[in-house]
PDB file of C-alpha atoms in Angstrom:
ATOM      1  CA  MET A 770     -33.464  -2.429  14.161  1.00 70.00           C
ATOM      2  CA  ARG A 771     -36.803  -3.590  12.705  1.00 78.00           C
ATOM      3  CA  GLU A 772     -36.590  -6.532  10.360  1.00 80.00           C
ATOM      4  CA  ALA A 773     -37.935  -4.487   7.441  1.00 83.00           C
ATOM      5  CA  ALA A 774     -35.252  -1.834   7.927  1.00 83.00           C
ATOM      6  CA  PHE A 775     -32.551  -4.540   8.204  1.00 82.00           C
ATOM      7  CA  VAL A 776     -33.717  -6.104   4.945  1.00 82.00           C
ATOM      8  CA  LYS A 777     -33.935  -2.768   3.150  1.00 83.00           C
ATOM      9  CA  GLN A 778     -30.424  -1.821   4.274  1.00 83.00           C
ATOM     10  CA  ASN A 779     -28.787  -5.017   3.045  1.00 82.00           C
ATOM     11  CA  LYS A 780     -31.001  -6.466   0.263  1.00 81.00           C
ATOM     12  CA  ASP A 781     -28.862  -5.086  -2.595  1.00 79.00           C
ATOM     13  CA  LYS A 782     -25.757  -6.671  -1.111  1.00 77.00           C
ATOM     14  CA  TRP A 783     -27.543 -10.008  -0.693  1.00 80.00           C
ATOM     15  CA  ALA A 784     -28.792  -9.868  -4.267  1.00 80.00           C
ATOM     16  CA  ALA A 785     -25.279  -9.167  -5.556  1.00 76.00           C
ATOM     17  CA  PHE A 786     -23.964 -12.053  -3.488  1.00 77.00           C
ATOM     18  CA  GLU A 787     -26.640 -14.389  -4.847  1.00 77.00           C
ATOM     19  CA  ASN A 788     -25.793 -13.355  -8.389  1.00 77.00           C
ATOM     20  CA  ALA A 789     -22.128 -14.002  -7.723  1.00 73.00           C
ATOM     21  CA  LEU A 790     -22.942 -17.517  -6.505  1.00 72.00           C
ATOM     22  CA  ASN A 791     -24.798 -18.197  -9.726  1.00 71.00           C
ATOM     23  CA  ASN A 792     -21.948 -16.939 -11.947  1.00 64.00           C
ATOM     24  CA  LYS A 793     -19.820 -20.054 -11.646  1.00 49.00           C
ATOM     25  CA  GLY A 794     -16.120 -19.562 -12.176  1.00 46.00           C
ATOM     26  CA  LEU A 795     -16.320 -15.791 -12.381  1.00 53.00           C
ATOM     27  CA  LEU A 796     -15.672 -14.845  -8.783  1.00 56.00           C
ATOM     28  CA  HIS A 797     -12.308 -15.685  -7.193  1.00 58.00           C
ATOM     29  CA  PRO A 798     -12.682 -18.073  -4.223  1.00 58.00           C
ATOM     30  CA  ASP A 799     -10.929 -15.620  -1.857  1.00 60.00           C
ATOM     31  CA  LYS A 800     -13.404 -12.910  -2.766  1.00 63.00           C
ATOM     32  CA  LEU A 801     -16.277 -15.305  -2.374  1.00 64.00           C
ATOM     33  CA  SER A 802     -14.909 -16.270   1.034  1.00 65.00           C
ATOM     34  CA  ASP A 803     -14.942 -12.590   2.116  1.00 69.00           C
ATOM     35  CA  LEU A 804     -18.532 -12.213   1.031  1.00 71.00           C
ATOM     36  CA  TYR A 805     -19.375 -15.447   2.810  1.00 72.00           C
ATOM     37  CA  ILE A 806     -18.081 -14.052   6.080  1.00 74.00           C
ATOM     38  CA  GLU A 807     -20.249 -10.972   5.731  1.00 78.00           C
ATOM     39  CA  ILE A 808     -23.340 -13.026   4.966  1.00 80.00           C
ATOM     40  CA  THR A 809     -22.765 -15.256   8.016  1.00 80.00           C
ATOM     41  CA  ASP A 810     -22.491 -12.132  10.159  1.00 79.00           C
ATOM     42  CA  HIS A 811     -25.871 -11.041   8.855  1.00 83.00           C
ATOM     43  CA  LEU A 812     -27.217 -14.542   9.459  1.00 82.00           C
ATOM     44  CA  SER A 813     -26.035 -14.460  13.085  1.00 81.00           C
ATOM     45  CA  TYR A 814     -27.743 -11.081  13.536  1.00 81.00           C
ATOM     46  CA  ALA A 815     -30.980 -12.411  11.991  1.00 81.00           C
ATOM     47  CA  LYS A 816     -30.903 -15.517  14.231  1.00 82.00           C
ATOM     48  CA  THR A 817     -30.592 -13.299  17.289  1.00 81.00           C
ATOM     49  CA  PHE A 818     -33.175 -10.649  16.501  1.00 82.00           C
ATOM     50  CA  TYR A 819     -35.488 -12.284  13.938  1.00 82.00           C
ATOM     51  CA  PRO A 820     -35.551 -16.019  14.868  1.00 83.00           C
ATOM     52  CA  ASN A 821     -37.464 -18.341  12.489  1.00 80.00           C
ATOM     53  CA  SER A 822     -38.145 -15.467  10.122  1.00 84.00           C
ATOM     54  CA  ASN A 823     -38.066 -15.544   6.328  1.00 82.00           C
ATOM     55  CA  THR A 824     -34.956 -13.368   6.483  1.00 84.00           C
ATOM     56  CA  GLN A 825     -33.176 -15.977   8.571  1.00 82.00           C
ATOM     57  CA  PHE A 826     -34.172 -18.803   6.234  1.00 80.00           C
ATOM     58  CA  TYR A 827     -33.055 -16.807   3.189  1.00 82.00           C
ATOM     59  CA  LEU A 828     -29.658 -15.919   4.646  1.00 83.00           C
ATOM     60  CA  ASN A 829     -29.148 -19.500   5.850  1.00 82.00           C
ATOM     61  CA  SER A 830     -29.764 -20.713   2.314  1.00 81.00           C
ATOM     62  CA  LEU A 831     -27.256 -18.242   0.870  1.00 78.00           C
ATOM     63  CA  ALA A 832     -24.629 -19.186   3.458  1.00 77.00           C
ATOM     64  CA  SER A 833     -25.110 -22.887   2.779  1.00 77.00           C
ATOM     65  CA  GLN A 834     -24.703 -22.415  -1.000  1.00 73.00           C
ATOM     66  CA  ALA A 835     -21.555 -20.346  -0.479  1.00 71.00           C
ATOM     67  CA  HIS A 836     -20.109 -22.842   1.953  1.00 67.00           C
ATOM     68  CA  GLN A 837     -20.502 -25.677  -0.542  1.00 66.00           C
ATOM     69  CA  LYS A 838     -19.068 -23.664  -3.407  1.00 62.00           C
ATOM     70  CA  ILE A 839     -16.020 -22.440  -1.432  1.00 57.00           C
ATOM     71  CA  TYR A 840     -14.979 -25.795  -0.020  1.00 56.00           C
ATOM     72  CA  LYS A 841     -15.761 -27.827  -3.133  1.00 55.00           C
ATOM     73  CA  THR A 842     -14.097 -25.545  -5.702  1.00 47.00           C
ATOM     74  CA  LYS A 843     -11.338 -23.675  -3.858  1.00 48.00           C
ATOM     75  CA  ARG A 844      -8.010 -24.986  -5.148  1.00 52.00           C
ATOM     76  CA  GLU A 845      -4.606 -23.416  -5.271  1.00 50.00           C
ATOM     77  CA  SER A 846      -3.801 -22.404  -8.811  1.00 51.00           C
ATOM     78  CA  LYS A 847      -0.555 -23.617 -10.366  1.00 55.00           C
ATOM     79  CA  ASN A 848       0.038 -19.987 -11.251  1.00 74.00           C
ATOM     80  CA  ARG A 849      -0.765 -18.677  -7.784  1.00 76.00           C
ATOM     81  CA  ILE A 850       2.153 -16.256  -7.699  1.00 84.00           C
ATOM     82  CA  VAL A 851       1.387 -14.858 -11.154  1.00 86.00           C
ATOM     83  CA  HIS A 852      -2.296 -14.529 -10.220  1.00 84.00           C
ATOM     84  CA  PHE A 853      -1.349 -12.609  -7.059  1.00 87.00           C
ATOM     85  CA  TRP A 854       0.708  -9.986  -8.869  1.00 91.00           C
ATOM     86  CA  LYS A 855      -1.476  -9.782 -11.958  1.00 90.00           C
ATOM     87  CA  THR A 856      -4.982  -9.853 -10.507  1.00 87.00           C
ATOM     88  CA  GLU A 857      -5.462 -10.593  -6.818  1.00 88.00           C
ATOM     89  CA  PHE A 858      -3.331  -7.823  -5.367  1.00 92.00           C
ATOM     90  CA  PRO A 859      -4.258  -5.039  -7.817  1.00 92.00           C
ATOM     91  CA  LEU A 860      -7.962  -5.806  -7.352  1.00 89.00           C
ATOM     92  CA  MET A 861      -7.623  -5.734  -3.553  1.00 91.00           C
ATOM     93  CA  PHE A 862      -5.477  -2.600  -3.587  1.00 94.00           C
ATOM     94  CA  SER A 863      -8.060  -0.716  -5.709  1.00 92.00           C
ATOM     95  CA  GLN A 864     -10.168  -0.657  -2.508  1.00 90.00           C
ATOM     96  CA  HIS A 865      -7.454   1.159  -0.563  1.00 94.00           C
ATOM     97  CA  HIS A 866      -6.616   4.151  -2.730  1.00 95.00           C
ATOM     98  CA  ARG A 867      -8.113   6.396  -0.089  1.00 95.00           C
ATOM     99  CA  GLU A 868      -5.592   5.179   2.491  1.00 96.00           C
ATOM    100  CA  LEU A 869      -2.841   5.642  -0.111  1.00 97.00           C
ATOM    101  CA  LEU A 870      -3.893   9.225  -0.700  1.00 97.00           C
ATOM    102  CA  ILE A 871      -3.911   9.946   3.027  1.00 97.00           C
ATOM    103  CA  ALA A 872      -0.428   8.447   3.471  1.00 97.00           C
ATOM    104  CA  PHE A 873       0.864  10.511   0.546  1.00 97.00           C
ATOM    105  CA  LEU A 874      -0.666  13.770   1.845  1.00 97.00           C
ATOM    106  CA  VAL A 875       0.684  13.184   5.353  1.00 97.00           C
ATOM    107  CA  PHE A 876       4.170  12.492   3.999  1.00 97.00           C
ATOM    108  CA  ALA A 877       4.102  15.499   1.626  1.00 97.00           C
ATOM    109  CA  PHE A 878       2.874  17.782   4.413  1.00 98.00           C
ATOM    110  CA  PHE A 879       5.665  16.841   6.769  1.00 97.00           C
ATOM    111  CA  ALA A 880       8.263  17.030   4.009  1.00 97.00           C
ATOM    112  CA  THR A 881       7.103  20.622   3.542  1.00 97.00           C
ATOM    113  CA  VAL A 882       7.306  21.146   7.294  1.00 96.00           C
ATOM    114  CA  GLY A 883      10.852  19.784   7.266  1.00 96.00           C
ATOM    115  CA  ALA A 884      11.936  22.178   4.500  1.00 96.00           C
ATOM    116  CA  PHE A 885      10.213  25.136   6.200  1.00 96.00           C
ATOM    117  CA  SER A 886      11.824  24.328   9.532  1.00 95.00           C
ATOM    118  CA  ALA A 887      15.258  23.968   7.939  1.00 94.00           C
ATOM    119  CA  ALA A 888      14.826  27.379   6.310  1.00 94.00           C
ATOM    120  CA  ASN A 889      13.887  29.087   9.570  1.00 93.00           C
ATOM    121  CA  GLU A 890      15.896  27.260  12.189  1.00 88.00           C
ATOM    122  CA  GLY A 891      19.646  27.190  11.819  1.00 80.00           C
ATOM    123  CA  ASP A 892      20.381  23.979  13.674  1.00 88.00           C
ATOM    124  CA  PHE A 893      17.338  22.062  12.488  1.00 93.00           C
ATOM    125  CA  VAL A 894      19.114  20.152   9.743  1.00 93.00           C
ATOM    126  CA  ARG A 895      21.846  19.015  12.155  1.00 93.00           C
ATOM    127  CA  SER A 896      19.239  17.903  14.698  1.00 92.00           C
ATOM    128  CA  ILE A 897      17.524  15.778  12.046  1.00 92.00           C
ATOM    129  CA  LEU A 898      20.425  14.419   9.970  1.00 90.00           C
ATOM    130  CA  GLY A 899      23.082  14.469  12.645  1.00 92.00           C
ATOM    131  CA  ASN A 900      26.343  16.421  12.932  1.00 92.00           C
ATOM    132  CA  GLY A 901      28.407  13.612  11.463  1.00 92.00           C
ATOM    133  CA  TYR A 902      26.401  13.436   8.202  1.00 90.00           C
ATOM    134  CA  VAL A 903      26.219  17.191   7.809  1.00 91.00           C
ATOM    135  CA  ASN A 904      29.966  17.725   8.434  1.00 93.00           C
ATOM    136  CA  MET A 905      30.842  14.917   6.021  1.00 92.00           C
ATOM    137  CA  THR A 906      28.600  16.367   3.315  1.00 91.00           C
ATOM    138  CA  LEU A 907      30.069  19.853   3.794  1.00 92.00           C
ATOM    139  CA  GLU A 908      33.562  18.368   3.328  1.00 92.00           C
ATOM    140  CA  ASN A 909      32.398  16.583   0.147  1.00 91.00           C
ATOM    141  CA  ILE A 910      30.972  19.861  -1.186  1.00 91.00           C
ATOM    142  CA  GLU A 911      34.322  21.628  -0.585  1.00 91.00           C
ATOM    143  CA  LYS A 912      36.041  18.816  -2.473  1.00 88.00           C
ATOM    144  CA  GLY A 913      33.689  19.321  -5.381  1.00 88.00           C
ATOM    145  CA  ASP A 914      31.836  16.003  -5.054  1.00 88.00           C
ATOM    146  CA  PRO A 915      28.731  16.630  -2.922  1.00 88.00           C
ATOM    147  CA  MET A 916      27.253  13.179  -3.625  1.00 88.00           C
ATOM    148  CA  ALA A 917      30.402  11.300  -2.640  1.00 87.00           C
ATOM    149  CA  VAL A 918      28.530   9.567   0.188  1.00 86.00           C
ATOM    150  CA  TYR A 919      27.112   7.154  -2.374  1.00 87.00           C
ATOM    151  CA  LYS A 920      30.626   6.017  -3.358  1.00 85.00           C
ATOM    152  CA  GLN A 921      32.061   5.215   0.076  1.00 80.00           C
ATOM    153  CA  GLN A 922      30.849   1.614   0.321  1.00 83.00           C
ATOM    154  CA  GLY A 923      31.168  -1.264  -2.099  1.00 88.00           C
ATOM    155  CA  ALA A 924      28.233  -1.495  -4.455  1.00 89.00           C
ATOM    156  CA  PHE A 925      26.942  -4.875  -3.227  1.00 90.00           C
ATOM    157  CA  ASN A 926      27.327  -4.089   0.452  1.00 91.00           C
ATOM    158  CA  MET A 927      25.508  -0.826  -0.047  1.00 91.00           C
ATOM    159  CA  PHE A 928      22.739  -2.502  -2.010  1.00 91.00           C
ATOM    160  CA  LEU A 929      22.234  -5.126   0.715  1.00 92.00           C
ATOM    161  CA  GLY A 930      22.376  -2.689   3.620  1.00 91.00           C
ATOM    162  CA  ILE A 931      20.075  -0.138   2.072  1.00 91.00           C
ATOM    163  CA  THR A 932      17.528  -2.775   0.993  1.00 93.00           C
ATOM    164  CA  ILE A 933      17.369  -4.308   4.457  1.00 93.00           C
ATOM    165  CA  ASN A 934      17.112  -0.901   6.139  1.00 92.00           C
ATOM    166  CA  ASN A 935      14.290   0.197   3.797  1.00 92.00           C
ATOM    167  CA  ILE A 936      12.335  -2.981   4.361  1.00 93.00           C
ATOM    168  CA  LYS A 937      12.764  -2.443   8.117  1.00 95.00           C
ATOM    169  CA  VAL A 938      11.361   1.082   7.881  1.00 94.00           C
ATOM    170  CA  ALA A 939       8.424  -0.253   5.843  1.00 95.00           C
ATOM    171  CA  VAL A 940       7.711  -2.966   8.419  1.00 95.00           C
ATOM    172  CA  TYR A 941       7.632  -0.319  11.114  1.00 96.00           C
ATOM    173  CA  ALA A 942       5.235   1.797   9.073  1.00 96.00           C
ATOM    174  CA  PHE A 943       2.898  -1.220   8.658  1.00 96.00           C
ATOM    175  CA  SER A 944       3.136  -2.840  12.078  1.00 95.00           C
ATOM    176  CA  PHE A 945       2.767   0.432  13.978  1.00 96.00           C
ATOM    177  CA  GLY A 946      -0.688   0.666  12.426  1.00 95.00           C
ATOM    178  CA  ILE A 947      -1.726  -1.549  15.372  1.00 95.00           C
ATOM    179  CA  PHE A 948      -1.582   1.606  17.523  1.00 95.00           C
ATOM    180  CA  LEU A 949      -4.728   2.907  15.788  1.00 92.00           C
ATOM    181  CA  GLY A 950      -2.639   4.345  12.976  1.00 94.00           C
ATOM    182  CA  ILE A 951      -0.792   6.822  15.140  1.00 96.00           C
ATOM    183  CA  GLY A 952       2.441   4.840  14.922  1.00 96.00           C
ATOM    184  CA  THR A 953       2.190   4.716  11.124  1.00 97.00           C
ATOM    185  CA  LEU A 954       1.642   8.493  10.956  1.00 96.00           C
ATOM    186  CA  MET A 955       4.717   9.010  13.180  1.00 97.00           C
ATOM    187  CA  VAL A 956       6.883   6.969  10.779  1.00 96.00           C
ATOM    188  CA  LEU A 957       5.587   9.044   7.866  1.00 97.00           C
ATOM    189  CA  LEU A 958       6.193  12.226   9.871  1.00 96.00           C
ATOM    190  CA  GLN A 959       9.773  11.262  10.689  1.00 96.00           C
ATOM    191  CA  ASN A 960      10.687  10.309   7.112  1.00 96.00           C
ATOM    192  CA  GLY A 961       8.859  13.256   5.618  1.00 96.00           C
ATOM    193  CA  ILE A 962      10.648  15.811   7.820  1.00 96.00           C
ATOM    194  CA  MET A 963      13.960  14.108   7.116  1.00 95.00           C
ATOM    195  CA  LEU A 964      13.442  14.329   3.357  1.00 96.00           C
ATOM    196  CA  GLY A 965      12.300  17.960   3.440  1.00 96.00           C
ATOM    197  CA  SER A 966      15.173  19.129   5.592  1.00 95.00           C
ATOM    198  CA  PHE A 967      17.640  17.059   3.538  1.00 94.00           C
ATOM    199  CA  GLN A 968      16.553  18.638   0.256  1.00 95.00           C
ATOM    200  CA  TYR A 969      16.542  22.126   1.699  1.00 95.00           C
ATOM    201  CA  PHE A 970      20.061  21.660   2.976  1.00 94.00           C
ATOM    202  CA  PHE A 971      21.284  21.162  -0.616  1.00 93.00           C
ATOM    203  CA  TYR A 972      19.057  23.933  -1.920  1.00 95.00           C
ATOM    204  CA  GLU A 973      20.671  26.307   0.567  1.00 92.00           C
ATOM    205  CA  LYS A 974      24.103  25.310  -0.762  1.00 91.00           C
ATOM    206  CA  GLY A 975      23.001  25.945  -4.368  1.00 93.00           C
ATOM    207  CA  LEU A 976      22.988  22.222  -5.145  1.00 92.00           C
ATOM    208  CA  LEU A 977      19.275  21.428  -5.407  1.00 92.00           C
ATOM    209  CA  TRP A 978      19.449  20.105  -8.983  1.00 93.00           C
ATOM    210  CA  GLU A 979      22.667  18.207  -8.393  1.00 91.00           C
ATOM    211  CA  SER A 980      21.180  16.514  -5.348  1.00 91.00           C
ATOM    212  CA  ALA A 981      17.765  15.869  -6.907  1.00 93.00           C
ATOM    213  CA  ARG A 982      19.067  14.305 -10.086  1.00 92.00           C
ATOM    214  CA  THR A 983      21.245  11.990  -8.028  1.00 92.00           C
ATOM    215  CA  ILE A 984      19.100  11.171  -4.979  1.00 93.00           C
ATOM    216  CA  TRP A 985      15.842  10.601  -6.833  1.00 96.00           C
ATOM    217  CA  ILE A 986      17.377   7.931  -9.079  1.00 95.00           C
ATOM    218  CA  HIS A 987      16.758   5.566  -6.193  1.00 94.00           C
ATOM    219  CA  GLY A 988      14.614   7.788  -4.038  1.00 94.00           C
ATOM    220  CA  THR A 989      11.627   7.813  -6.449  1.00 96.00           C
ATOM    221  CA  ILE A 990      10.886   4.150  -5.756  1.00 96.00           C
ATOM    222  CA  GLU A 991      12.246   4.151  -2.203  1.00 96.00           C
ATOM    223  CA  ILE A 992      10.098   7.074  -0.977  1.00 96.00           C
ATOM    224  CA  SER A 993       7.049   5.910  -2.946  1.00 96.00           C
ATOM    225  CA  VAL A 994       7.164   2.470  -1.429  1.00 95.00           C
ATOM    226  CA  ILE A 995       7.612   3.844   2.127  1.00 96.00           C
ATOM    227  CA  ILE A 996       4.363   5.765   1.521  1.00 97.00           C
ATOM    228  CA  ILE A 997       2.735   2.577   0.260  1.00 97.00           C
ATOM    229  CA  ALA A 998       3.870   0.797   3.448  1.00 97.00           C
ATOM    230  CA  GLY A 999       2.275   3.674   5.364  1.00 97.00           C
ATOM    231  CA  CYS A1000      -0.902   2.895   3.385  1.00 97.00           C
ATOM    232  CA  ALA A1001      -0.674  -0.717   4.638  1.00 97.00           C
ATOM    233  CA  GLY A1002      -0.457   0.545   8.192  1.00 97.00           C
ATOM    234  CA  LEU A1003      -3.558   2.704   7.736  1.00 97.00           C
ATOM    235  CA  VAL A1004      -5.412  -0.301   6.264  1.00 96.00           C
ATOM    236  CA  LEU A1005      -4.512  -2.225   9.413  1.00 96.00           C
ATOM    237  CA  ALA A1006      -5.695   0.671  11.587  1.00 96.00           C
ATOM    238  CA  ASN A1007      -8.982   0.967   9.667  1.00 94.00           C
ATOM    239  CA  GLY A1008      -9.605  -2.712  10.326  1.00 92.00           C
ATOM    240  CA  ILE A1009      -9.536  -1.895  14.065  1.00 93.00           C
ATOM    241  CA  LEU A1010     -11.334   1.443  14.038  1.00 93.00           C
ATOM    242  CA  PHE A1011     -14.022   0.905  11.402  1.00 90.00           C
ATOM    243  CA  PRO A1012     -15.314  -2.687  11.421  1.00 85.00           C
ATOM    244  CA  GLY A1013     -18.491  -1.861   9.433  1.00 77.00           C
ATOM    245  CA  THR A1014     -20.780  -4.872   9.285  1.00 72.00           C
ATOM    246  CA  TYR A1015     -18.025  -7.228  10.438  1.00 76.00           C
ATOM    247  CA  THR A1016     -17.185  -8.072  14.025  1.00 82.00           C
ATOM    248  CA  ARG A1017     -14.196  -6.051  15.228  1.00 87.00           C
ATOM    249  CA  LEU A1018     -12.044  -9.185  15.383  1.00 88.00           C
ATOM    250  CA  GLU A1019     -12.953 -10.236  11.838  1.00 87.00           C
ATOM    251  CA  SER A1020     -12.383  -6.689  10.594  1.00 89.00           C
ATOM    252  CA  PHE A1021      -8.986  -6.648  12.271  1.00 93.00           C
ATOM    253  CA  LYS A1022      -8.054  -9.929  10.624  1.00 91.00           C
ATOM    254  CA  ARG A1023      -9.039  -8.532   7.210  1.00 90.00           C
ATOM    255  CA  GLY A1024      -6.968  -5.412   7.861  1.00 93.00           C
ATOM    256  CA  VAL A1025      -3.932  -7.522   8.751  1.00 94.00           C
ATOM    257  CA  LYS A1026      -4.423  -9.764   5.680  1.00 94.00           C
ATOM    258  CA  ASN A1027      -4.775  -6.882   3.254  1.00 94.00           C
ATOM    259  CA  GLY A1028      -1.943  -4.947   4.896  1.00 95.00           C
ATOM    260  CA  LEU A1029       0.366  -7.938   4.581  1.00 95.00           C
ATOM    261  CA  LYS A1030      -0.525  -8.325   0.918  1.00 95.00           C
ATOM    262  CA  ILE A1031       0.431  -4.671   0.385  1.00 96.00           C
ATOM    263  CA  MET A1032       3.719  -5.255   2.185  1.00 96.00           C
ATOM    264  CA  VAL A1033       4.530  -8.326   0.077  1.00 94.00           C
ATOM    265  CA  SER A1034       3.931  -6.213  -3.008  1.00 95.00           C
ATOM    266  CA  THR A1035       6.583  -3.705  -1.922  1.00 95.00           C
ATOM    267  CA  VAL A1036       9.477  -6.160  -1.526  1.00 93.00           C
ATOM    268  CA  PRO A1037      10.516  -6.288  -5.229  1.00 94.00           C
ATOM    269  CA  PHE A1038      10.376  -2.501  -5.421  1.00 96.00           C
ATOM    270  CA  PHE A1039      12.628  -2.117  -2.376  1.00 93.00           C
ATOM    271  CA  ILE A1040      15.089  -4.498  -4.036  1.00 94.00           C
ATOM    272  CA  ILE A1041      14.959  -2.366  -7.204  1.00 96.00           C
ATOM    273  CA  ALA A1042      15.497   0.806  -5.134  1.00 95.00           C
ATOM    274  CA  GLY A1043      18.397  -0.810  -3.250  1.00 94.00           C
ATOM    275  CA  PHE A1044      19.973  -1.945  -6.541  1.00 95.00           C
ATOM    276  CA  LEU A1045      19.707   1.553  -7.974  1.00 95.00           C
ATOM    277  CA  GLU A1046      21.220   3.130  -4.864  1.00 92.00           C
ATOM    278  CA  GLY A1047      24.033   0.614  -4.615  1.00 92.00           C
ATOM    279  CA  PHE A1048      24.990   0.218  -8.266  1.00 93.00           C
ATOM    280  CA  VAL A1049      23.643   3.232 -10.194  1.00 94.00           C
ATOM    281  CA  THR A1050      23.380   6.351  -7.977  1.00 91.00           C
ATOM    282  CA  ARG A1051      27.136   6.277  -7.363  1.00 90.00           C
ATOM    283  CA  HIS A1052      27.724   7.235 -11.011  1.00 90.00           C
ATOM    284  CA  THR A1053      27.216  10.937 -10.438  1.00 87.00           C
ATOM    285  CA  GLU A1054      28.974  11.627 -13.722  1.00 89.00           C
ATOM    286  CA  MET A1055      26.077  10.200 -15.781  1.00 91.00           C
ATOM    287  CA  PRO A1056      24.372  12.631 -18.146  1.00 94.00           C
ATOM    288  CA  ASP A1057      21.253  14.471 -17.004  1.00 94.00           C
ATOM    289  CA  TRP A1058      19.078  12.826 -19.597  1.00 95.00           C
ATOM    290  CA  LEU A1059      19.875   9.370 -18.301  1.00 95.00           C
ATOM    291  CA  ALA A1060      19.148  10.357 -14.705  1.00 95.00           C
ATOM    292  CA  ILE A1061      15.856  11.951 -15.755  1.00 96.00           C
ATOM    293  CA  PHE A1062      14.951   8.829 -17.775  1.00 97.00           C
ATOM    294  CA  ILE A1063      15.530   6.558 -14.731  1.00 96.00           C
ATOM    295  CA  ILE A1064      13.566   8.840 -12.443  1.00 97.00           C
ATOM    296  CA  THR A1065      10.651   9.158 -14.912  1.00 97.00           C
ATOM    297  CA  ALA A1066      10.567   5.405 -15.584  1.00 97.00           C
ATOM    298  CA  SER A1067      10.592   4.671 -11.831  1.00 97.00           C
ATOM    299  CA  LEU A1068       7.732   7.101 -11.143  1.00 97.00           C
ATOM    300  CA  SER A1069       5.721   5.774 -14.113  1.00 97.00           C
ATOM    301  CA  LEU A1070       6.159   2.192 -12.871  1.00 97.00           C
ATOM    302  CA  ILE A1071       4.867   3.067  -9.364  1.00 97.00           C
ATOM    303  CA  ILE A1072       1.931   5.129 -10.649  1.00 97.00           C
ATOM    304  CA  TYR A1073       0.903   2.474 -13.151  1.00 97.00           C
ATOM    305  CA  TYR A1074       1.093  -0.555 -10.861  1.00 96.00           C
ATOM    306  CA  TYR A1075      -0.375   0.987  -7.748  1.00 97.00           C
ATOM    307  CA  ILE A1076      -2.888   3.467  -9.172  1.00 96.00           C
ATOM    308  CA  LEU A1077      -3.779   2.966 -12.851  1.00 96.00           C
ATOM    309  CA  TYR A1078      -3.551  -0.791 -13.120  1.00 95.00           C
ATOM    310  CA  PRO A1079      -5.725  -1.557 -10.057  1.00 93.00           C
ATOM    311  CA  TYR A1080      -8.350   0.781 -11.436  1.00 91.00           C
ATOM    312  CA  GLN A1081      -8.250  -1.002 -14.803  1.00 91.00           C
ATOM    313  CA  ILE A1082      -8.580  -4.416 -13.143  1.00 87.00           C
ATOM    314  CA  LYS A1083     -11.449  -3.188 -10.989  1.00 84.00           C
ATOM    315  CA  ARG A1084     -13.292  -1.766 -13.979  1.00 84.00           C
ATOM    316  CA  LYS A1085     -12.679  -4.896 -16.050  1.00 81.00           C
ATOM    317  CA  THR A1086     -13.956  -7.146 -13.242  1.00 73.00           C
ATOM    318  CA  ALA A1087     -17.065  -5.005 -12.725  1.00 66.00           C
ATOM    319  CA  TYR A1088     -17.778  -5.087 -16.482  1.00 61.00           C
ATOM    320  CA  ALA A1089     -17.344  -8.886 -16.570  1.00 57.00           C
ATOM    321  CA  ASN A1090     -19.792  -9.299 -13.666  1.00 49.00           C
ATOM    322  CA  THR A1091     -22.357  -7.019 -15.323  1.00 49.00           C
ATOM    323  CA  THR A1092     -22.024  -8.882 -18.636  1.00 49.00           C
ATOM    324  CA  GLU A1093     -22.568 -12.233 -16.953  1.00 46.00           C
ATOM    325  CA  LEU A1094     -25.685 -10.960 -15.226  1.00 42.00           C
ATOM    326  CA  TYR A1095     -27.276 -10.155 -18.580  1.00 44.00           C
TER     327      TYR A1095
END
């Protein structure tokens, strides 16, 4: 690439970085560090292809300023945990809504496939859920308590077992992203088909509402966060497949880092889902309005924290940067 073309392609990014350096205290050190890595990549490229050029000298100056600012001012905040949940994670996650949408669409598609297959293949539900579970549920339906499965274990033991199992599924969804995202998609496929066939099974028995009002008390958060874990896996895969201006190794490291942050964010939600399944779902006698309230509140919490709030933080940060520039 000619030097003029290289400068034209990246000059806006360099200017934004230089402005960020001059706006002391506005940019978080971690974000500044990410920009620093990208600038040093450009500097290495300029040293290789345009040695002793003005472009090299300019980028070297920017990199030196950033290095001094990062290592002189970067300190761990006393409110590091609060900052992570309130600002750092939402701002980072706002960059990955595309992966979240893909994970959701994949899961929804295979849930539909699961329901369609259950409707057209007599033994499909048994092949997915297992004969033991299906036979037990049929017995519970005959006894007049189709959701009795949620009452068989003690509340605490169920809470603990379900929470650990859900976290394990989420870890698989994330870590299998290392296989170029195919492993993550397979986890979403498996869970989507299972959910679709499960819900159709109750629909076929005339118990769709009874099952939905009970299962989605905990399932709203549980399923949502499995999809979010799938998003983390796709973020990891993107770091391998699409390095952009970073080296592939550096892009992979960023994918792992951001994916792990997403995974950390899911842990409290899995605990909430496990608590609901262990201690609340078992009360199948609760009125419909209370079940609907819990489901609606759970869905609102997920949508707000993972979709609306990151957008608000991103917009607020962009506005603050623009204000400081003028």
